[in-house]
mmCIF file of C-alpha atoms in Angstrom:
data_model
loop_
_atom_site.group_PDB
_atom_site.id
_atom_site.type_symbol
_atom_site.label_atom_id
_atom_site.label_comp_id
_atom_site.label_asym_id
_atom_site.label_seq_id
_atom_site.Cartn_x
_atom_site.Cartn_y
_atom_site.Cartn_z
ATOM 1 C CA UNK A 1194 49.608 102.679 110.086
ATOM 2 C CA UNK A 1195 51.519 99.889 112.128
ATOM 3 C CA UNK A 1196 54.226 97.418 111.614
ATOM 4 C CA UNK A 1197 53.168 93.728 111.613
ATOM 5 C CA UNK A 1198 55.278 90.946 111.547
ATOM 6 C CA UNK A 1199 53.800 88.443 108.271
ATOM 7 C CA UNK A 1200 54.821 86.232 106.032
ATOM 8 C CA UNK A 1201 54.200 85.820 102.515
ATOM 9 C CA UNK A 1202 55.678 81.919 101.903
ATOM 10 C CA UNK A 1203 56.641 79.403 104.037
ATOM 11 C CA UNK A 1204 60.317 78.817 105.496
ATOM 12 C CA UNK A 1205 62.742 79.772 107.993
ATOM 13 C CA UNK A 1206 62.897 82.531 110.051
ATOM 14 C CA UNK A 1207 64.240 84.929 107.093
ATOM 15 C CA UNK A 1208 60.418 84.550 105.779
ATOM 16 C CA UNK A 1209 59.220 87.000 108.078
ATOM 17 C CA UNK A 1210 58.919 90.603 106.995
ATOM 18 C CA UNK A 1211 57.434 94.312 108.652
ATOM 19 C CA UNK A 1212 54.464 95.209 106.749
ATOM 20 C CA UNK A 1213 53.174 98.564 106.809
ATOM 21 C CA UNK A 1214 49.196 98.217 107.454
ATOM 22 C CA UNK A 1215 46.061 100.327 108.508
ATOM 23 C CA UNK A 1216 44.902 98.569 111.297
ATOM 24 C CA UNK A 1217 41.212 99.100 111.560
ATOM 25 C CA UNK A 1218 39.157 99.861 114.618
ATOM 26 C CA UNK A 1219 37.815 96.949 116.225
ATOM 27 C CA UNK A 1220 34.844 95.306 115.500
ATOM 28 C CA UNK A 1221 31.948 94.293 117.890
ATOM 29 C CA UNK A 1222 33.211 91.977 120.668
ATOM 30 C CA UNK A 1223 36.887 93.029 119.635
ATOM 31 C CA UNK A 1224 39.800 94.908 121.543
ATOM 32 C CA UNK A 1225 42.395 96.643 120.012
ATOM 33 C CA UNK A 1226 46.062 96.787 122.147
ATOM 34 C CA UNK A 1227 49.277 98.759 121.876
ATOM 35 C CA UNK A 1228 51.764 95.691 121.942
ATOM 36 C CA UNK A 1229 54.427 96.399 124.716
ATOM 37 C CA UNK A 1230 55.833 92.711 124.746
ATOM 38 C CA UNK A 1231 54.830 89.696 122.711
ATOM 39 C CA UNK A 1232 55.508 85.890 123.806
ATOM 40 C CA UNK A 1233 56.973 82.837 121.394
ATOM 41 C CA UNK A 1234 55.849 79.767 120.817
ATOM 42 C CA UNK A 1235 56.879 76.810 119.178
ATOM 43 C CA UNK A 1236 53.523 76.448 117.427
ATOM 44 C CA UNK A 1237 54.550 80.048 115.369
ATOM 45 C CA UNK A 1238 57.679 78.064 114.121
ATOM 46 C CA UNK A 1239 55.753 74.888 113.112
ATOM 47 C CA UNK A 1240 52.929 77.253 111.131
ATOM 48 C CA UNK A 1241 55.593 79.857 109.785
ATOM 49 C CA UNK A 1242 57.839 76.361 108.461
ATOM 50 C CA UNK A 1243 54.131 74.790 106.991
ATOM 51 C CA UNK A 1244 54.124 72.231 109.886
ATOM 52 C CA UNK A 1245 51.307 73.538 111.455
ATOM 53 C CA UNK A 1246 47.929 72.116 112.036
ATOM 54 C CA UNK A 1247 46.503 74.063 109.386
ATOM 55 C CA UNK A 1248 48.434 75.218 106.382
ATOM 56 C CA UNK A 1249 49.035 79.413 106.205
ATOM 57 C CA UNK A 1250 46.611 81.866 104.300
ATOM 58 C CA UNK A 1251 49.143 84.583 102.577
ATOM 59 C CA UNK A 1252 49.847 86.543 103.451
ATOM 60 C CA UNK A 1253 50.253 85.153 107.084
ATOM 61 C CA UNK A 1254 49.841 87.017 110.533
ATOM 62 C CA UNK A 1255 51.888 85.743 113.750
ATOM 63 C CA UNK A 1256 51.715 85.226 117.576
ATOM 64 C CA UNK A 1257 49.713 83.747 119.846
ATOM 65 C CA UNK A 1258 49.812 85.805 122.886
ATOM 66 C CA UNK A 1259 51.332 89.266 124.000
ATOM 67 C CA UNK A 1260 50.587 92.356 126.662
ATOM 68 C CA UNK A 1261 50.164 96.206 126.098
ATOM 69 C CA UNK A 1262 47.750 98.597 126.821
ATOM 70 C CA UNK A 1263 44.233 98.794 125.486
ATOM 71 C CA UNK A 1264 43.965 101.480 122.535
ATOM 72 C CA UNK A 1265 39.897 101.078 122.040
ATOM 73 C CA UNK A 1266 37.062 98.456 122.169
ATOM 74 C CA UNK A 1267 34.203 97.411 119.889
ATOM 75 C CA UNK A 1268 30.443 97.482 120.978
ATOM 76 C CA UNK A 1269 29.338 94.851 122.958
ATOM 77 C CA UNK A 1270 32.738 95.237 124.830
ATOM 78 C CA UNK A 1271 32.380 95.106 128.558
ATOM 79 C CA UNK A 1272 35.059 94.698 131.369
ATOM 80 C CA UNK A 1273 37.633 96.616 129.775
ATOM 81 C CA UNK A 1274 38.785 100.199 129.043
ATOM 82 C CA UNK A 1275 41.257 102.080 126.967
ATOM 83 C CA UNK A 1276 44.434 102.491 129.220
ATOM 84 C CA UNK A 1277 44.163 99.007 130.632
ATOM 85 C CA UNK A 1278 47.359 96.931 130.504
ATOM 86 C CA UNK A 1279 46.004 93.506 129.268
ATOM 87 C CA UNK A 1280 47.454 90.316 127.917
ATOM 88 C CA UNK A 1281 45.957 87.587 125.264
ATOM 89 C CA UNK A 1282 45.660 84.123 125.432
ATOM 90 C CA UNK A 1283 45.902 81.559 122.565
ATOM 91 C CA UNK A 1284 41.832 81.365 122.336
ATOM 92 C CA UNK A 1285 42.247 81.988 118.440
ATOM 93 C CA UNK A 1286 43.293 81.352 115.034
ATOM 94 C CA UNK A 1287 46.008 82.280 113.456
ATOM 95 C CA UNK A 1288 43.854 82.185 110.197
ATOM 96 C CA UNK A 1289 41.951 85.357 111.870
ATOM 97 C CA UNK A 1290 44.236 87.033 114.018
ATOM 98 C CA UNK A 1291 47.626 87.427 114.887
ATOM 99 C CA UNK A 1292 49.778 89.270 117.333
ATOM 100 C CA UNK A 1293 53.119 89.854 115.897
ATOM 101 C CA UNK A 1294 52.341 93.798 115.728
ATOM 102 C CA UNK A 1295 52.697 97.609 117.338
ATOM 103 C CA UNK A 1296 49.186 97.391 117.357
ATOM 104 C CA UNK A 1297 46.653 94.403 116.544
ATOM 105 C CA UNK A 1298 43.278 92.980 117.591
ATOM 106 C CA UNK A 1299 42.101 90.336 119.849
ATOM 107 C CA UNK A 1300 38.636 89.095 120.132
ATOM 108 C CA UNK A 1301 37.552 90.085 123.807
ATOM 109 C CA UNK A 1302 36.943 86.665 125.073
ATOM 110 C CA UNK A 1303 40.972 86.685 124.687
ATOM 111 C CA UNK A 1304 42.189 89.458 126.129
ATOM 112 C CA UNK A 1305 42.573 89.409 130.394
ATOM 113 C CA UNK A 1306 43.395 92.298 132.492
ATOM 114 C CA UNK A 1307 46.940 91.887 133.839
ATOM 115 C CA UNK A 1308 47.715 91.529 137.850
ATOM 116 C CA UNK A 1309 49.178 94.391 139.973
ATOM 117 C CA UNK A 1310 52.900 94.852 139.987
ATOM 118 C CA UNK A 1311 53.188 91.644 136.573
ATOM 119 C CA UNK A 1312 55.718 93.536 133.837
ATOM 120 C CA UNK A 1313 54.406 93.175 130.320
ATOM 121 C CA UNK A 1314 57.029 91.202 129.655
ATOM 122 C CA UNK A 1315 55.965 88.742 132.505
ATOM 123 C CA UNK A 1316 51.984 89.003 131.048
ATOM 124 C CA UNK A 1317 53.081 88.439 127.446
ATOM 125 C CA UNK A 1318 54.904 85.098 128.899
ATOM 126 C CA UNK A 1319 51.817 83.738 130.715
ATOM 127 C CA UNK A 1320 49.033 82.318 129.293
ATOM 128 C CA UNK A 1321 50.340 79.813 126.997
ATOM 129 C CA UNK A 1322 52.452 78.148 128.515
ATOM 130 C CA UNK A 1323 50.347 78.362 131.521
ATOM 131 C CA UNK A 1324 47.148 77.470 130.253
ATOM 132 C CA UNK A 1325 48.068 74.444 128.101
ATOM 133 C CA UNK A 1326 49.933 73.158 131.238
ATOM 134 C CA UNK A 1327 47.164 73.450 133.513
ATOM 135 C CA UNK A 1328 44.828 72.289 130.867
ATOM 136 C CA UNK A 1329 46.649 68.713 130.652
ATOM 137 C CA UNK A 1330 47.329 68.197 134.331
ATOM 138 C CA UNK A 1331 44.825 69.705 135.898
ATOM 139 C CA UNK A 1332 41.485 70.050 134.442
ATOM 140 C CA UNK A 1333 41.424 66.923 132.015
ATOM 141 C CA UNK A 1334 44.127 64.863 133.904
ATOM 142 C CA UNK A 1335 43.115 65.778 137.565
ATOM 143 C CA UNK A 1336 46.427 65.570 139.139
ATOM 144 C CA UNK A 1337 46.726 65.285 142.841
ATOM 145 C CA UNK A 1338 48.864 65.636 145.758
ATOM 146 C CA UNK A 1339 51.552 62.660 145.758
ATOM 147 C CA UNK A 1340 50.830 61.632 142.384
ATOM 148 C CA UNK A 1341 54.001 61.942 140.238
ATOM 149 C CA UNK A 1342 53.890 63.377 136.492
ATOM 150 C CA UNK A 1343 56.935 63.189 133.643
ATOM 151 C CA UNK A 1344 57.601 66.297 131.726
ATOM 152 C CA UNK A 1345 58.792 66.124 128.716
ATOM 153 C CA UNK A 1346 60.901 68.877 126.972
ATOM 154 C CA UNK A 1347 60.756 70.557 130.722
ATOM 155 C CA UNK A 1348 62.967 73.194 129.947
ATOM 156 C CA UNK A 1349 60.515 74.617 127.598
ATOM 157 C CA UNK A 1350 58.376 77.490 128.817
ATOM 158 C CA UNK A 1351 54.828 74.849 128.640
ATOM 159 C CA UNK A 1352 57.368 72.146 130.577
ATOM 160 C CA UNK A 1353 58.728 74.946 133.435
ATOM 161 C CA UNK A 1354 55.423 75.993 133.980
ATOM 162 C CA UNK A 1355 54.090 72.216 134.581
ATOM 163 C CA UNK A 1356 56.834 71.832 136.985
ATOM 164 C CA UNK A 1357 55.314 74.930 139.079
ATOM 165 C CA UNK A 1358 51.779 73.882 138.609
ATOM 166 C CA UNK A 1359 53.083 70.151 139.735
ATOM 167 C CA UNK A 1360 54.549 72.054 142.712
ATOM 168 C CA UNK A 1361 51.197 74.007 143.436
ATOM 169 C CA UNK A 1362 49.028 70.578 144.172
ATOM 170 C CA UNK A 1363 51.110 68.667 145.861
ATOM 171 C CA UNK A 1364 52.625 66.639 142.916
ATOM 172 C CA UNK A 1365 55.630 65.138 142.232
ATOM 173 C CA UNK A 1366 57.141 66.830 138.803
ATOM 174 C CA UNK A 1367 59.859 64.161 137.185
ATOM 175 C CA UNK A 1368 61.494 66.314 134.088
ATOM 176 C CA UNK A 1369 62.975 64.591 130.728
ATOM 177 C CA UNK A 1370 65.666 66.207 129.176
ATOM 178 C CA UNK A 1371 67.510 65.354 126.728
ATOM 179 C CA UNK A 1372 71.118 67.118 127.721
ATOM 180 C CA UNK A 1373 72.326 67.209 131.555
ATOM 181 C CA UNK A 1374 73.750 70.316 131.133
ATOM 182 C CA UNK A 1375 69.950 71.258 132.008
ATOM 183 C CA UNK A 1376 70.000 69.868 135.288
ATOM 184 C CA UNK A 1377 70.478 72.349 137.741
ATOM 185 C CA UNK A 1378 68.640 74.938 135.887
ATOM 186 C CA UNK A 1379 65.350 72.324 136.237
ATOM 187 C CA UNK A 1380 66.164 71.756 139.996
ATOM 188 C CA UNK A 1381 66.176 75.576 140.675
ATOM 189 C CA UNK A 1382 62.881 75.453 138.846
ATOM 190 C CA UNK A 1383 61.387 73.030 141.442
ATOM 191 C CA UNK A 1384 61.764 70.038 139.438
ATOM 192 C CA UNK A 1385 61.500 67.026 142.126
ATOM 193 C CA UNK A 1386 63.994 64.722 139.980
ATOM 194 C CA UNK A 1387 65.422 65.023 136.221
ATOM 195 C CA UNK A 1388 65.956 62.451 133.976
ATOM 196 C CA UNK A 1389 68.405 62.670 131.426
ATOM 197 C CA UNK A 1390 68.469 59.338 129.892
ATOM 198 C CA UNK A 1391 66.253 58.286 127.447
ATOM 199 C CA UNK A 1392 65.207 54.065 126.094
ATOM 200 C CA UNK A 1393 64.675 51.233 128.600
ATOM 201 C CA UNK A 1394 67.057 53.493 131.589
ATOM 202 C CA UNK A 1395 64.084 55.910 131.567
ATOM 203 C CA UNK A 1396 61.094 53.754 132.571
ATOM 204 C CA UNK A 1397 63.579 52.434 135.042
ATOM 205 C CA UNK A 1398 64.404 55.408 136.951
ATOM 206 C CA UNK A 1399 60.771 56.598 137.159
ATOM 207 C CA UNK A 1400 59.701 52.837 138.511
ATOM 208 C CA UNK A 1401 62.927 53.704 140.922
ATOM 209 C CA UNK A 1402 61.634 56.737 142.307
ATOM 210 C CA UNK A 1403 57.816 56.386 142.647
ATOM 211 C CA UNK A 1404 58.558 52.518 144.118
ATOM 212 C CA UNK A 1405 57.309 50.906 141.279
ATOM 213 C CA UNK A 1406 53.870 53.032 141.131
ATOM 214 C CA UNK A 1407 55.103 54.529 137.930
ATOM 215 C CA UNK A 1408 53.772 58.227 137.084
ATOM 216 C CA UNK A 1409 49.817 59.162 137.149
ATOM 217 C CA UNK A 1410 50.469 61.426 133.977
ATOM 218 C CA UNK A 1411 53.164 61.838 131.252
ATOM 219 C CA UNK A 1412 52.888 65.198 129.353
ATOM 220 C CA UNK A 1413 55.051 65.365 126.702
ATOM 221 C CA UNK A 1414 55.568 67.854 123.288
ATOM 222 C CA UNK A 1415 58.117 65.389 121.685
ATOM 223 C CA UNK A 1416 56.075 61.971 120.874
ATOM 224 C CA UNK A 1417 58.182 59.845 118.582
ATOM 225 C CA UNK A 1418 59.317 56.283 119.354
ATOM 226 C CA UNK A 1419 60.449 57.296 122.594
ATOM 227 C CA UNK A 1420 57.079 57.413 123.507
ATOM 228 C CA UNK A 1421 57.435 53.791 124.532
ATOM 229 C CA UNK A 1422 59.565 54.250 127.571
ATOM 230 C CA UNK A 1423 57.478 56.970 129.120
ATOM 231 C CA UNK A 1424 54.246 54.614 128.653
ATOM 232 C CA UNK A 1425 55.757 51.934 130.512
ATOM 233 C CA UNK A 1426 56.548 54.218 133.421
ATOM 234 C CA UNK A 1427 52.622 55.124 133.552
ATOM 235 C CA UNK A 1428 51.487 53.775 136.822
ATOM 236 C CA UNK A 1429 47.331 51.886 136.341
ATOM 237 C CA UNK A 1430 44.710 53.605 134.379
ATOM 238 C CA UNK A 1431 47.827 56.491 133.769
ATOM 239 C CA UNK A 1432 47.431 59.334 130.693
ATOM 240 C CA UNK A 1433 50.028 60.331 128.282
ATOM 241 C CA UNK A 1434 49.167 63.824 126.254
ATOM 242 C CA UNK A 1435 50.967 64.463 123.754
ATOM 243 C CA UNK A 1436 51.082 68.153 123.163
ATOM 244 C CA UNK A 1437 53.158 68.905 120.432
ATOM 245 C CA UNK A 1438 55.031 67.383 117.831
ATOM 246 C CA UNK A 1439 59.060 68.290 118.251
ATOM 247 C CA UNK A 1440 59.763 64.504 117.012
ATOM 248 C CA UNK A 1441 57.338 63.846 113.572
ATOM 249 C CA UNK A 1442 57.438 60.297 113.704
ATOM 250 C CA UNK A 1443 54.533 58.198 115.202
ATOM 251 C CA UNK A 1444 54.284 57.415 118.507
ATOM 252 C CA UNK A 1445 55.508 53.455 119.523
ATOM 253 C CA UNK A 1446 52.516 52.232 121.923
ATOM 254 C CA UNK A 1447 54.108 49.029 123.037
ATOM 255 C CA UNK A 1448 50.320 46.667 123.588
ATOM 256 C CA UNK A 1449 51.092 45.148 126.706
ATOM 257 C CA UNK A 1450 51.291 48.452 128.812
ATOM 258 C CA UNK A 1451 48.490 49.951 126.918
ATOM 259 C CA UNK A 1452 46.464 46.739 128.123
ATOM 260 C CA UNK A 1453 48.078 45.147 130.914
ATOM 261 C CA UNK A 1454 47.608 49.214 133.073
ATOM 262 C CA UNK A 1455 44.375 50.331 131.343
ATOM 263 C CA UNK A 1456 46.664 52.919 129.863
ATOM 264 C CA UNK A 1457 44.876 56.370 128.140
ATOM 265 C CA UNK A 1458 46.761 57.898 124.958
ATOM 266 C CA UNK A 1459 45.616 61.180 123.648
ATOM 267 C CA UNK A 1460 46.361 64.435 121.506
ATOM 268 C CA UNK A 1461 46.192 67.554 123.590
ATOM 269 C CA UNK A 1462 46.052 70.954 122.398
ATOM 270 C CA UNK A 1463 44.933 74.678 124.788
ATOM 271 C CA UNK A 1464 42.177 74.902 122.607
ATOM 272 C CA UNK A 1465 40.218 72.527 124.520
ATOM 273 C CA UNK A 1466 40.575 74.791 126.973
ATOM 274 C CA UNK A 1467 40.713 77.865 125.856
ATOM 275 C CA UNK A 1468 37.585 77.919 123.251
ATOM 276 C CA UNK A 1469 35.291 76.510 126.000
ATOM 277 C CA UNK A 1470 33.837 79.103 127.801
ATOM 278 C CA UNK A 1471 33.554 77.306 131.578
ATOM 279 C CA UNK A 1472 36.991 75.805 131.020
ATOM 280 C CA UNK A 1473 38.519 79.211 130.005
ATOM 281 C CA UNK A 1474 37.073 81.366 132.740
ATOM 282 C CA UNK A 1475 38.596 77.991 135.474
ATOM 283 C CA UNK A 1476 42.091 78.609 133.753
ATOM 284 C CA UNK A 1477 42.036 82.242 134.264
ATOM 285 C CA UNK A 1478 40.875 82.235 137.885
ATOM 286 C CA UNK A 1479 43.831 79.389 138.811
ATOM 287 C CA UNK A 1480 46.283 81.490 136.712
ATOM 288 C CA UNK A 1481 45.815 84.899 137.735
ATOM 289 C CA UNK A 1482 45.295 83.503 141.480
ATOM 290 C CA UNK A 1483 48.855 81.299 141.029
ATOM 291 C CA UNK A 1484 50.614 84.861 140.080
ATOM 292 C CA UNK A 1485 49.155 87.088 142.284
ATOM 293 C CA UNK A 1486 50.074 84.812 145.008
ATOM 294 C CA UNK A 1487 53.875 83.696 143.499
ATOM 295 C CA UNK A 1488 53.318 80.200 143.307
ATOM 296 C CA UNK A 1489 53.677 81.068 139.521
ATOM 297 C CA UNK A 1490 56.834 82.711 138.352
ATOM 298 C CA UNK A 1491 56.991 83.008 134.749
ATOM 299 C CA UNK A 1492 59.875 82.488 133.746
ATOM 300 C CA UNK A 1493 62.014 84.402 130.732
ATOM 301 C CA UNK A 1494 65.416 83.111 129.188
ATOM 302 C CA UNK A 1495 66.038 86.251 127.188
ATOM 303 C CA UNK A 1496 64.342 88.970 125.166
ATOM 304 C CA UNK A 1497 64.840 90.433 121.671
ATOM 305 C CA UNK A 1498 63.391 93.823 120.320
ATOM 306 C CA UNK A 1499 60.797 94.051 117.815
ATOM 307 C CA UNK A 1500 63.258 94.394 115.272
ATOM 308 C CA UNK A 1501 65.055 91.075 115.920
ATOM 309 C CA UNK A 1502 62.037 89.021 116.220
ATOM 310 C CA UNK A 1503 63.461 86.729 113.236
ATOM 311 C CA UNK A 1504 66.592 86.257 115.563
ATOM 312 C CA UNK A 1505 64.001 85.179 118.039
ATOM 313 C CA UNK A 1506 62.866 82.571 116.036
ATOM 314 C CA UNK A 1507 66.311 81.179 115.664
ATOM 315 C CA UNK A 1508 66.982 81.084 118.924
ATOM 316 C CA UNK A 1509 64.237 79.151 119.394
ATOM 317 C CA UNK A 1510 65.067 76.910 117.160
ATOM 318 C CA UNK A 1511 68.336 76.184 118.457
ATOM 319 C CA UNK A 1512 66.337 74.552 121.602
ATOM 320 C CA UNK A 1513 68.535 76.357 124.189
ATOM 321 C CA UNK A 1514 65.903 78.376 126.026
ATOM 322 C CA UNK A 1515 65.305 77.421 129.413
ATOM 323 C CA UNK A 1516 61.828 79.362 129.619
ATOM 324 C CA UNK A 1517 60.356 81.520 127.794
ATOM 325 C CA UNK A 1518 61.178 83.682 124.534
ATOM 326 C CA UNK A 1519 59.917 87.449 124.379
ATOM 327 C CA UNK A 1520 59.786 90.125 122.025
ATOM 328 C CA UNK A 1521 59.667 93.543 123.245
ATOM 329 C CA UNK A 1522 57.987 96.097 121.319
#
């Protein structure tokens, strides 16, 4: 028997509950893993409140990603071994698996070995927030050296780890915040310039600091009618992803930028990444390569035990994280 985190209706974060369950041994192409840390993300919060892409099946597993130690692997498994300490990566649905648990499956296309000397808690904070960044900037907007890119919501654990990956090529990371109180904490994390102001000041500062270029790429989880003022800081032919949906309203495309710079707007999710095979195996190799060599640093705010994890939830929530959110277990 183990204790997963599920929920049996939608709502806030007193929804979730510890079910007692036989968890079965895996399946062919499957790996079963002794959780020793699991990692939050806002997209749990949006499908545990019925936000979500797709609505819940009750009663409804949890989590994304997370690191332990492999417990056993179905046939066809190759690469890995019991013993191993591996993490997941979002390369799933919820619908079929979930990884709120003291011990779950992952299908093995997944699950990645971790680096030497990376703590669990470290692997279970990776690979979302790293792989929809690099997804974005790197493999579908190409991002090079000089060329600057807004982040939106960049003291989130996706926005911190653009800054880094920003850093990595060359580029110029400009975070968005809504608060200055977030400032420093953004400098330290190797933001180039933070922009607290929102409306008409915004596009002006970026024009400001890129002389009038404007930024190659915005990436941004908010959306909303502030969508506007990061458009018209988009420099010619320039790509806004949208990558979440923090603000549910629609987006305000003002015409003019969209035609006058050849503008590109379009939804973003991992998943383009992370179900495609080639693109999949690219994102691992940059990842694992970026941590082995330091250039990525995730980067934790606080941790709860497994007991707490619906304290988690409010905490995130309460949007003052400045990184990531992990559960230890």
């Amino acid at each position: 028997m183990s204790r997963i985190v599920r929920f049996h209706r939608i709502g806030g974060p007193e929804v979730l509950q510890f079910d007692d369950i036989d968890v079965s041994a895996p399946q062919a192409g499957e790996v079963q893993i002794r959780m020793r840390a699991i990692g939050l993300n806002r997209a749990e919060v949006m499908y545990r409140s019925g936000e979500y892409v797709h609505p819940p099946r009750f009663p409804a597993t949890l989590g994304y990603e997370g690191s332990g130690v492999v417990e056993a692997v179905g046939s066809g498994v190759s690469g890995f071994a019991v013993g191993d300490a591996v993490s997941v990566v979002p390369a799933f649905s919820l619908l079929d698996y979930g990884m709120y648990g003291e011990l779950v499956k992952a299908p093995a296309h997944a699950v990645v070995k971790n680096p030497a000397g990376l703590s669990f808690e470290q692997a279970a904070a990776t690979w979302m927030m790293y792989g929809t960044a690099w997804g974005a900037l790197i493999e579908l907007g190409g991002l090079k050296q000089g060329e600057a890119v807004l982040i939106g919501a960049a003291s989130s654990s996706v926005g911190l780890a653009a800054i880094e990956i920003a850093n990595a090529v060359g580029a110029v990371p400009i975070a968005l915040t809504r608060s200055d109180k977030k400032r420093d904490a953004l400098l330290r994390a190797g933001a180039k310039h933070v922009i607290a102001s929102g409306g008409p000041a915004l596009t002006k500062q970026v024009l400001e600091l890129t002389g009038g270029t404007g930024a190659r790429i915005a990436f941004d989880p908010v959306g909303g009618p502030e969508s506007a003022h990061q458009l018209g800081a988009l420099a010619q032919h320039g790509t806004y992803f949208q990558y979440g949906t923090l603000d549910m309203r629609d987006l305000s495309v003002p015409a003019m930028d969209l035609l006058g710079r050849r503008l590109t707007v379009r939804g973003y999710q991992i998943f383009e990444i992370t179900l495609d095979a080639a693109r999949l195996e690219r994102a691992k190799r940059f990842i694992t390569e970026g941590l082995a060599s330091g250039a990525l640093k995730p980067a934790i705010d606080r941790t709860f035990p497994f007991d707490r994890i619906a304290d988690a939830h409010r905490y995130m929530e309460s949007g003052e994280q400045v990184g990531k959110i992990v559960v230890t277990v």
